[in-house]
Coordinates of N, CA and C in Angstrom, one line a residue:
Chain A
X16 N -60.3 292.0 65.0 CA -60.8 291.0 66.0 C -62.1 290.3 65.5
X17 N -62.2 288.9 65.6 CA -63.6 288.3 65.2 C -64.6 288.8 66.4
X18 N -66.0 288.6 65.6 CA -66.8 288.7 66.4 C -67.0 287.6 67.4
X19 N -66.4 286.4 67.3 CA -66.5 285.2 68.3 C -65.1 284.4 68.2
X20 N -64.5 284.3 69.3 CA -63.3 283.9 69.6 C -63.4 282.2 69.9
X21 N -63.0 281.2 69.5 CA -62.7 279.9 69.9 C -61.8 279.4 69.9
X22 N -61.5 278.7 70.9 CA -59.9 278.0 70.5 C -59.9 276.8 69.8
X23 N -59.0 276.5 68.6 CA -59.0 275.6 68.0 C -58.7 274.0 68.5
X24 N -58.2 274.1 69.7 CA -57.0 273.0 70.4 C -56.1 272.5 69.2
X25 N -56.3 271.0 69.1 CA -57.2 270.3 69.6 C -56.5 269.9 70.8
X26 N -57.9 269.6 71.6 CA -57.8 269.4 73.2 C -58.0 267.7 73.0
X27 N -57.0 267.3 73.9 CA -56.8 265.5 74.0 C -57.2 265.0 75.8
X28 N -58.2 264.6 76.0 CA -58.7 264.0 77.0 C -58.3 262.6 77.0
X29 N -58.9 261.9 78.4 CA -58.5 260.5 78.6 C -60.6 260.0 78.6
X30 N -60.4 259.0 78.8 CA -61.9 258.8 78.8 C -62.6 259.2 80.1
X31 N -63.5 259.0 80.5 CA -64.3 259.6 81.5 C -64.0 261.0 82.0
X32 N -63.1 261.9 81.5 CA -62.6 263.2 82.0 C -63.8 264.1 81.7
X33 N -63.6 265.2 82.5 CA -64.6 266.3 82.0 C -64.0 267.3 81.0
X34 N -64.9 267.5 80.5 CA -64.3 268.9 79.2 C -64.8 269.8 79.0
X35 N -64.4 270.8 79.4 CA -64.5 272.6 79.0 C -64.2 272.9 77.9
X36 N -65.4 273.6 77.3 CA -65.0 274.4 75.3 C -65.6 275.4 76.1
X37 N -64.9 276.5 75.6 CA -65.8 277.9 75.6 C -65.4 279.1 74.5
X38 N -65.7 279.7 74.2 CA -66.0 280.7 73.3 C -66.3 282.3 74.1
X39 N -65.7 283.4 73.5 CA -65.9 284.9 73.9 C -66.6 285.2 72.7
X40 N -67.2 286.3 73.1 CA -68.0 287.1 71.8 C -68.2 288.4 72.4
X41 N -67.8 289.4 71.2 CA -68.3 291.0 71.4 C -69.3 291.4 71.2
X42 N -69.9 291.3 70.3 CA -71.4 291.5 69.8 C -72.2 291.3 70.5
X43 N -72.9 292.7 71.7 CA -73.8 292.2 72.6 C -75.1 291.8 72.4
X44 N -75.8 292.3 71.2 CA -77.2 292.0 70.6 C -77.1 290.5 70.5
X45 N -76.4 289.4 70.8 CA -76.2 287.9 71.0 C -77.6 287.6 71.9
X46 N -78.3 287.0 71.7 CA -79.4 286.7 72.2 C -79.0 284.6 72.1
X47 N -79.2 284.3 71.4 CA -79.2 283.5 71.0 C -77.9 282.1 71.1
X48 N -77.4 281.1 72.2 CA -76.4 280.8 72.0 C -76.4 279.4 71.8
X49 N -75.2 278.8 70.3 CA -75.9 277.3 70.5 C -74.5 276.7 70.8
X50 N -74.5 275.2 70.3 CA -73.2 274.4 70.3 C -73.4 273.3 69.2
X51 N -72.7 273.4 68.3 CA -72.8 272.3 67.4 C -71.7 271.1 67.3
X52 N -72.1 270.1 67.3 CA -71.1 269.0 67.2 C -71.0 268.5 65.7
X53 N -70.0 268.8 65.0 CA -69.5 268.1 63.7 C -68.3 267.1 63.8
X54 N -69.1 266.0 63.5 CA -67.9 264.8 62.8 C -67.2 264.9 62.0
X55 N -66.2 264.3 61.9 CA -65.2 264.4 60.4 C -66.0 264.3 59.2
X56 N -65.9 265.2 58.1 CA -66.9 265.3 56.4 C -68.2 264.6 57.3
X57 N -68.9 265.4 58.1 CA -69.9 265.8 58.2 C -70.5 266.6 58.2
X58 N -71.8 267.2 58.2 CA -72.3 268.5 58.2 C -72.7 268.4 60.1
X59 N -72.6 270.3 60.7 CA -72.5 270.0 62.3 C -74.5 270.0 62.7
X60 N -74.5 269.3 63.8 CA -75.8 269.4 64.1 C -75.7 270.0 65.7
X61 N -76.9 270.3 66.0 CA -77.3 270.9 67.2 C -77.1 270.0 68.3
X62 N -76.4 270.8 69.5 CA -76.1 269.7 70.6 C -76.8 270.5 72.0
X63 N -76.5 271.8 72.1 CA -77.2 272.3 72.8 C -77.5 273.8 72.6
X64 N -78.8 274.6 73.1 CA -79.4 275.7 72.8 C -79.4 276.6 73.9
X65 N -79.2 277.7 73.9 CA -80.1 278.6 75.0 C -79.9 279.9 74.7
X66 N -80.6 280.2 75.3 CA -81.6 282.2 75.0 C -80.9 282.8 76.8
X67 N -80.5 283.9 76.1 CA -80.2 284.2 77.2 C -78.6 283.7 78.0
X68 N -79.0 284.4 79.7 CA -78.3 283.7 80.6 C -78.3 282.6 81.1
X69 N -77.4 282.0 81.6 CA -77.8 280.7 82.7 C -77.3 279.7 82.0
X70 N -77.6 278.7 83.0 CA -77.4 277.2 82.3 C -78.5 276.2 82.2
X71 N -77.9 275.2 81.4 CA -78.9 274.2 80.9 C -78.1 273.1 80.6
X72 N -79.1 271.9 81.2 CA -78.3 270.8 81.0 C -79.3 269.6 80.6
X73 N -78.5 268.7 79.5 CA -78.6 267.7 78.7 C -78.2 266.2 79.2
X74 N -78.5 265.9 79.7 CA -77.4 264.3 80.0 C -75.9 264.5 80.0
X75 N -75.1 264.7 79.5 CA -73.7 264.7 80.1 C -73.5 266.2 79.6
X76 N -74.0 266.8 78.9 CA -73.9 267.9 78.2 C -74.2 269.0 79.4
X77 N -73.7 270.3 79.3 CA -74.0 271.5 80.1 C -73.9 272.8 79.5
X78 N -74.9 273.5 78.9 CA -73.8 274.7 78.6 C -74.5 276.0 79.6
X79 N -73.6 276.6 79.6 CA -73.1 278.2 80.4 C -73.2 279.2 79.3
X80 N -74.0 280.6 79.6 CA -74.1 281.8 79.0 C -73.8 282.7 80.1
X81 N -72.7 283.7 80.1 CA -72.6 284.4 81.3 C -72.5 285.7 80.1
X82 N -73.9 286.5 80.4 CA -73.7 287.6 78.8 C -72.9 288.8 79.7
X83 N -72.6 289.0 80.9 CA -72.3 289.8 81.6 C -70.3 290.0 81.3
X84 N -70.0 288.7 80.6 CA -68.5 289.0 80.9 C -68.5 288.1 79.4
X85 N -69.2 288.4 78.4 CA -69.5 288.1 76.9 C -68.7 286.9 76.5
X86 N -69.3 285.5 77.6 CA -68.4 284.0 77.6 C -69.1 283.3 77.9
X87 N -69.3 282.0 76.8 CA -70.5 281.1 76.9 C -69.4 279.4 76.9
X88 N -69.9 279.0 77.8 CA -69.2 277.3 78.0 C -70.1 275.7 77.4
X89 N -69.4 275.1 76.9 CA -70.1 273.8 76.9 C -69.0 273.1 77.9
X90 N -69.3 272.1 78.9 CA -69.4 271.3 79.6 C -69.7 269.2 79.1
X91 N -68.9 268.5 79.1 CA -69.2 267.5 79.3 C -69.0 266.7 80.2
X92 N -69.7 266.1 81.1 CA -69.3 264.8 81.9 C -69.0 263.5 81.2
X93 N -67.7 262.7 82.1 CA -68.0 261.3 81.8 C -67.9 261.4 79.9
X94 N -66.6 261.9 79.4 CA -66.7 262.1 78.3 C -66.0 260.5 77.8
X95 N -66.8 260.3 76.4 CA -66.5 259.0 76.0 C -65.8 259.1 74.7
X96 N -65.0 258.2 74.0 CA -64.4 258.1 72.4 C -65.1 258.5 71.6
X97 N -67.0 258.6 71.6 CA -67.5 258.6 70.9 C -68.0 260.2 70.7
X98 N -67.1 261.0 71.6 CA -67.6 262.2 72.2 C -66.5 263.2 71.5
X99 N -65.5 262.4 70.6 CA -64.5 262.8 69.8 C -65.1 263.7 68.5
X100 N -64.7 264.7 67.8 CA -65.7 265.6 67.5 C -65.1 267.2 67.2
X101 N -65.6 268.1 65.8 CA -65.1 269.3 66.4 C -66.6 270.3 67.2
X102 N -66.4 270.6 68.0 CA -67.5 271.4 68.5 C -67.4 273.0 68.3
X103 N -68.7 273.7 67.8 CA -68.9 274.8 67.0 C -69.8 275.4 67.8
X104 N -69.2 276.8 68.5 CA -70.0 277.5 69.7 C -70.7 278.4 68.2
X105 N -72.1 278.8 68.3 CA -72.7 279.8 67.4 C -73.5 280.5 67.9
X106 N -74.2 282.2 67.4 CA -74.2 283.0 68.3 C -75.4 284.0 67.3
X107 N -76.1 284.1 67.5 CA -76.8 285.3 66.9 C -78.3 285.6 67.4
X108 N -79.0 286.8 67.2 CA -79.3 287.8 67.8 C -80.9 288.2 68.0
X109 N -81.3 287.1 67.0 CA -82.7 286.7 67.2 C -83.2 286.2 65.4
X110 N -84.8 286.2 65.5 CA -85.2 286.2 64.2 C -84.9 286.9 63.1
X111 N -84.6 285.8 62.1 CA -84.1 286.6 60.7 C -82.6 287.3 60.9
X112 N -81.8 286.9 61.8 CA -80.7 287.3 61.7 C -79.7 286.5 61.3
X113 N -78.4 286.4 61.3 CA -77.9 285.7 60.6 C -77.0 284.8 62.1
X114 N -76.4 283.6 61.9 CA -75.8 282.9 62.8 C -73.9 282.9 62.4
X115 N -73.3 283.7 63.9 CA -72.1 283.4 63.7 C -71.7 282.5 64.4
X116 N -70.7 281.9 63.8 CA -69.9 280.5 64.3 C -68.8 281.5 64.7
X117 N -68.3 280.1 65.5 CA -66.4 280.2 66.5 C -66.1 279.4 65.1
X118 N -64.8 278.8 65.2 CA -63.7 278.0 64.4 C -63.5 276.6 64.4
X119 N -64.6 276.6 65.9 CA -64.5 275.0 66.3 C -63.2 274.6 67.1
X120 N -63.8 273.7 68.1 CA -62.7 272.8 69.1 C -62.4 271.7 68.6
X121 N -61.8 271.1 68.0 CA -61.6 269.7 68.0 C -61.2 269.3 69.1
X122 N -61.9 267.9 69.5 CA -61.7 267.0 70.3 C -61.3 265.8 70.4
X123 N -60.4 265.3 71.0 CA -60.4 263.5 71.4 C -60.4 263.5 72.1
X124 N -61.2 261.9 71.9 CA -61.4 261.5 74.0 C -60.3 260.1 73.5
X125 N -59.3 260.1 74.2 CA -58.9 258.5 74.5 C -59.3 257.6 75.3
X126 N -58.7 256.7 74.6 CA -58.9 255.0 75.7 C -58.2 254.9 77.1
Chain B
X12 N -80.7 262.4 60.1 CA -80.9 264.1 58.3 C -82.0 264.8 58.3
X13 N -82.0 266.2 58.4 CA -83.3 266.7 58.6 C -84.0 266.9 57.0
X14 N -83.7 266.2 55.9 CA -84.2 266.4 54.7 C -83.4 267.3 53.8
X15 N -82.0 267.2 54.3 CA -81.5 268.1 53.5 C -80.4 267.6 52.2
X16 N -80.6 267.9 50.9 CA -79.7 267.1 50.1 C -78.9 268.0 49.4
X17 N -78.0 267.9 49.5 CA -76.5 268.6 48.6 C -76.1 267.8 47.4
X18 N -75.7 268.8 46.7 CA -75.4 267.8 45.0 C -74.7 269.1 44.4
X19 N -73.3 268.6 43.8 CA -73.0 267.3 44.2 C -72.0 267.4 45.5
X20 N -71.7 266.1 45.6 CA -71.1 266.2 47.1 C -69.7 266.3 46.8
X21 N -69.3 266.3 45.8 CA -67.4 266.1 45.9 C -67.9 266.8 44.2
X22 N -66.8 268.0 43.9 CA -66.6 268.6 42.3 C -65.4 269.4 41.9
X23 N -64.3 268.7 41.0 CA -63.1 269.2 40.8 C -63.2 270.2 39.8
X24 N -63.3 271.5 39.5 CA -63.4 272.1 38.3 C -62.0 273.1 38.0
X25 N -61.9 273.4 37.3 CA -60.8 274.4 36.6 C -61.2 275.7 36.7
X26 N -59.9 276.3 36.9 CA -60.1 278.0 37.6 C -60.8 278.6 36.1
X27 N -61.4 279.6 36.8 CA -62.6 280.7 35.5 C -63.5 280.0 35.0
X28 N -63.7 278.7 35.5 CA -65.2 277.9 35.0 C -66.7 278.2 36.5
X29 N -68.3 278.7 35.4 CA -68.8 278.6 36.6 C -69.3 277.4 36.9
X30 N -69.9 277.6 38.6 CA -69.8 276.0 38.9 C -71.4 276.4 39.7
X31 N -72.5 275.4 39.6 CA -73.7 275.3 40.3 C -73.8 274.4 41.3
X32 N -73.7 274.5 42.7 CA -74.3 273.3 43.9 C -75.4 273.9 44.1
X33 N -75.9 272.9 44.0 CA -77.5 272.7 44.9 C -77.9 272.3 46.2
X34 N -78.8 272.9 46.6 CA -79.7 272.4 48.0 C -80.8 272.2 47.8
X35 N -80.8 271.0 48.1 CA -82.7 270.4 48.0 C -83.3 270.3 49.5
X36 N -84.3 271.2 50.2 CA -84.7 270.4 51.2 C -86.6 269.8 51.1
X37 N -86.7 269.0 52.0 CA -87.8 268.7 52.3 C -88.7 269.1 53.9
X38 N -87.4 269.8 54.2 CA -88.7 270.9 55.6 C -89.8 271.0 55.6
X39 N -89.6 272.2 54.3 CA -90.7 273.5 54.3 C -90.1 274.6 54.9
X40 N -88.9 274.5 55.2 CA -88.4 275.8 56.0 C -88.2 276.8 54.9
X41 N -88.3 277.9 56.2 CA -88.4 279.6 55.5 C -86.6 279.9 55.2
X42 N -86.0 279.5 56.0 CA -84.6 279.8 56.1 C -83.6 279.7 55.2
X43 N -83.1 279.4 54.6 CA -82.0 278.8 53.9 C -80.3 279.5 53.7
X44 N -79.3 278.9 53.9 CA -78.5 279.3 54.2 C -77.2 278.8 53.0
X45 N -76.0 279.6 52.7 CA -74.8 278.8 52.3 C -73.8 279.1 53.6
X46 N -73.1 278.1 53.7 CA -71.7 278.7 54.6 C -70.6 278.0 53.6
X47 N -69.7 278.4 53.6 CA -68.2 277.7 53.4 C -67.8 277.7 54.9
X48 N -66.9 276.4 54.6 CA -65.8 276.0 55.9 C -64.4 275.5 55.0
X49 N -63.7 276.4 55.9 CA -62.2 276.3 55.6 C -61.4 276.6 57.4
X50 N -60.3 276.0 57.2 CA -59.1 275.4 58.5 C -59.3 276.5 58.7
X51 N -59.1 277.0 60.2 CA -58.4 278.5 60.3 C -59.7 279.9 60.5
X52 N -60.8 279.3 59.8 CA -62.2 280.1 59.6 C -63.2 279.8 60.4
X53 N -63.7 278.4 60.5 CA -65.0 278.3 60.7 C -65.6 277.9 59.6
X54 N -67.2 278.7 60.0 CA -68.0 278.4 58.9 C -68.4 279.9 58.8
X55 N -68.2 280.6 57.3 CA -68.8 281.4 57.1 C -69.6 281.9 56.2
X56 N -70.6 282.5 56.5 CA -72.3 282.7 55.8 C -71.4 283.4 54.4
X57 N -72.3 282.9 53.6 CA -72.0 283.3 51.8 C -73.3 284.2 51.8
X58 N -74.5 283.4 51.4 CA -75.8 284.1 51.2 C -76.4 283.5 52.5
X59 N -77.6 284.2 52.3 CA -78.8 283.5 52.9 C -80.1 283.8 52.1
X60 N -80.9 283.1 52.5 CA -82.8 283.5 51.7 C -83.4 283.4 53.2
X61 N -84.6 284.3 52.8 CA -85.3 284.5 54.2 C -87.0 284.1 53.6
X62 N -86.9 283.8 52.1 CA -88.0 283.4 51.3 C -88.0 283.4 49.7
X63 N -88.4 282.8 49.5 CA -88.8 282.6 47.8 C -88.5 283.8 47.2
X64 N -87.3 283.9 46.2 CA -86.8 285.1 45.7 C -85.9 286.3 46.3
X65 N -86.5 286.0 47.7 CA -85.5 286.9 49.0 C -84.7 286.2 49.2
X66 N -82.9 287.3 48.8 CA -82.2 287.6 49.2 C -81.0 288.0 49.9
X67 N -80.0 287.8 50.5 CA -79.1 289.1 51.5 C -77.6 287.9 51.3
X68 N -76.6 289.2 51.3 CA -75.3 288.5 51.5 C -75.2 288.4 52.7
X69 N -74.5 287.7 53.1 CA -73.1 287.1 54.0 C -71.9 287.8 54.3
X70 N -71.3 287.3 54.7 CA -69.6 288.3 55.1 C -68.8 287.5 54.0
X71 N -69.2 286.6 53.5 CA -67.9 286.3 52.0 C -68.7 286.4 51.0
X72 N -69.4 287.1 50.4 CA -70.4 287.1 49.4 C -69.8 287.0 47.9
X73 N -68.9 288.0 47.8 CA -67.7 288.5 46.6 C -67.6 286.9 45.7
X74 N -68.0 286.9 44.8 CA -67.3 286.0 43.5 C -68.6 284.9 44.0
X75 N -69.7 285.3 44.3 CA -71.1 284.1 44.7 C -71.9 285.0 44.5
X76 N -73.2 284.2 43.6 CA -74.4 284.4 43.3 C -75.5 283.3 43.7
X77 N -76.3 283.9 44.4 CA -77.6 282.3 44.5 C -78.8 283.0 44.0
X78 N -80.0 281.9 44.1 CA -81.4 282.2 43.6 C -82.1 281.3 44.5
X79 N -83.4 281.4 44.5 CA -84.0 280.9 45.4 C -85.3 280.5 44.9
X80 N -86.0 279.8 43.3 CA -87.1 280.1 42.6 C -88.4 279.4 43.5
X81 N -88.0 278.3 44.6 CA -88.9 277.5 45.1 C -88.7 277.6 46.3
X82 N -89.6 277.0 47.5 CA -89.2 277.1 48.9 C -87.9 275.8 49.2
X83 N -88.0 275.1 48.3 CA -87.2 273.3 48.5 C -85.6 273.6 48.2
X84 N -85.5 274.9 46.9 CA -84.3 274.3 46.6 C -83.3 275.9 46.6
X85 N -82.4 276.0 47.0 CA -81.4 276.9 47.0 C -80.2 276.5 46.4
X86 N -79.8 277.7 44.7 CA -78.4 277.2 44.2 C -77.6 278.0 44.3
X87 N -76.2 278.3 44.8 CA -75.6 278.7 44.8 C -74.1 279.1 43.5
X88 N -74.2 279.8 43.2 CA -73.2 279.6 41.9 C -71.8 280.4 42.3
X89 N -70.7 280.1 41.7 CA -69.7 280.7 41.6 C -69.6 281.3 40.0
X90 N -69.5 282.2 39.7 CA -69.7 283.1 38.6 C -68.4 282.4 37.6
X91 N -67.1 283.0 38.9 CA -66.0 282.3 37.9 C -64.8 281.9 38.5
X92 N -65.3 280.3 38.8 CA -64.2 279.8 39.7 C -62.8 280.3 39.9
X93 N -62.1 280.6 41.1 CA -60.6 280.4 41.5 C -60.0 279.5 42.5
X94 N -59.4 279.4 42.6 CA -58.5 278.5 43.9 C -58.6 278.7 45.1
X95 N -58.9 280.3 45.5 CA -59.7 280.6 46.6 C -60.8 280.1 47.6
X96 N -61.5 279.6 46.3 CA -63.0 279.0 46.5 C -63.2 277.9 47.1
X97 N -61.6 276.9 46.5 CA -61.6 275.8 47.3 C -62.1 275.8 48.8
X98 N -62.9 274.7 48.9 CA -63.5 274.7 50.2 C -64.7 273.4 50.3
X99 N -65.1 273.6 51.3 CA -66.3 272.9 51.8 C -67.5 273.5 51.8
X100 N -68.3 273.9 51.3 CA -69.6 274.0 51.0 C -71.3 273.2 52.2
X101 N -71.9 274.1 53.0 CA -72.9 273.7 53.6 C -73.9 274.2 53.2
X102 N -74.8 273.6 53.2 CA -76.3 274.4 53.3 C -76.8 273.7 54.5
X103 N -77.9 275.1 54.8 CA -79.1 274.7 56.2 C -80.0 275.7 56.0
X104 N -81.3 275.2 56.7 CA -82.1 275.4 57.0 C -82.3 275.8 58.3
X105 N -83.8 276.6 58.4 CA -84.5 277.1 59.7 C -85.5 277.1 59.5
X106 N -86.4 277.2 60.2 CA -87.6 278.0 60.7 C -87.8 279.3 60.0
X107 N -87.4 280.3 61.2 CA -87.3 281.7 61.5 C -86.4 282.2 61.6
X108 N -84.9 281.6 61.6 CA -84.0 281.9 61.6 C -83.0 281.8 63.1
X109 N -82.2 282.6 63.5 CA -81.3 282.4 64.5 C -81.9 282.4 65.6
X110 N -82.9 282.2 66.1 CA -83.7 281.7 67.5 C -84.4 280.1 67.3
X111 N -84.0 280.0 66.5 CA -84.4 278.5 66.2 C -82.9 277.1 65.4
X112 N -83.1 276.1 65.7 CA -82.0 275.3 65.0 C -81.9 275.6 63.7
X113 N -80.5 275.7 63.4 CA -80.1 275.4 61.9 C -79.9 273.6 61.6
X114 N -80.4 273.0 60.5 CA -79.9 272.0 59.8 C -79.2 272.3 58.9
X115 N -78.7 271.0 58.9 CA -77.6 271.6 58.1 C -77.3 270.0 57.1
X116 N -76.7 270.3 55.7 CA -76.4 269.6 54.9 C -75.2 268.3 54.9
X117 N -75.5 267.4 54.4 CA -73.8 266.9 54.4 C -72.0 267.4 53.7
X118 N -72.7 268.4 53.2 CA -71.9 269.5 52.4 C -70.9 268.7 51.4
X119 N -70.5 270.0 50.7 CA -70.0 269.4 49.4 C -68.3 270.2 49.0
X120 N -67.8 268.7 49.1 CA -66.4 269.2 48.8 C -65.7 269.6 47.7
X121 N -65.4 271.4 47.1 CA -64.9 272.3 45.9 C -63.6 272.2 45.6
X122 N -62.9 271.3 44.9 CA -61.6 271.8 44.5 C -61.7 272.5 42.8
X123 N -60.8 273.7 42.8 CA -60.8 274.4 42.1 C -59.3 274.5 42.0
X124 N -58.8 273.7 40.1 CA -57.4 273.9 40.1 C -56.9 274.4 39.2

């Protein structure tokens, strides 16, 4: 079993729909949970961060840490074409540790 | 781009030849990182450095070597290419590591035939 589960879809929206990615993970020393968005032959960059439980939100962006049932969500509102993307849940445990990735969601949003 | 340069970015080589990518950054970060990305995987840690001369594998380490002689530049070598290796290639940066953002490179695409 991996230490972090993602589903690969790819998941096909219409435009302004909302979109759920989420990821499981075993490894409870998880302190740390992010979300990366990578474009096609791109390298992925940071979309959203958080320590711990709870949520936090970004402009359309939302993400969810519920460390109690080891399942972290990203959230978009009002999702757009440009919001097409593979998104990469990552996970690790504090300083000096190392960062694991999910497999990534690919996404489209249609017209 | 947070200062991060990969070289080279696209390299076709022949199996049992070794092969050197580089990472150049302009941070100053402590961190430095290889992943490969392949369909099916993700991205997964090769090496990492935690400092100048320091350090530690990864969970695919087998048939990779790196060094670390400066804080700017991290090279990763394949000792002696296979077809396995084929892949995508990232490097990134940190701070301090997993409590802080990774950067990340525009990575460099490995065919090995």
């Amino acid at each position: 079993q991996k230490e972090v589960e993602q589903d690969p879809g790819p998941l096909s929206v219409p435009e302004g729909a909302i979109v759920s990615l989420n990821c499981t993970y075993s490894n409870s020393a998880f302190q740390y949970f992010m979300w990366y968005r990578q474009y096609s032959r791109k390298g992925p960059e940071l979309l959203m961060y958080t320590y711990s439980s709870g949520n936090k939100e970004d402009g359309r962006f939302t993400a969810q840490v519920d460390k109690s049932s080891k399942y972290i969500s990203l959230f978009i509102r009002d999702s757009q074409p440009s919001d097409s993307a593979t998104y990469l849940c990552a996970m690790g445990a504090g300083t000096a540790s190392k960062l694991t990735f999910g497999t990534g969601t690919r996404l489209q949003v249609t017209l | 781009d947070a200062g991060i340069t990969q070289s080279p970015r696209h390299k076709v080589t022949e199996t049992g030849t070794p092969v050197t990518l580089r990472c150049h950054q302009t941070e100053n970060h402590r961190y430095m990182y290889w992943y490969r990305q392949d369909p099916g995987h993700g991205l997964r840690l090769i090496h990492y450095s935690y400092g100048v001369k320091d350090t530690d594998k990864g969970e695919v380490s087998d048939g990779y070597s790196v060094s670390r002689s400066k804080t700017e530049d991290f090279l990763l070598t394949l000792e002696s290419a296979t077809s396995s290796q084929t892949s995508v290639y990232f490097c990134a940066t940190s701070t301090t590591g997993t409590d802080t953002e990774a950067f990340f490179g525009q990575g460099t695409r490995l065919t090995v035939v």
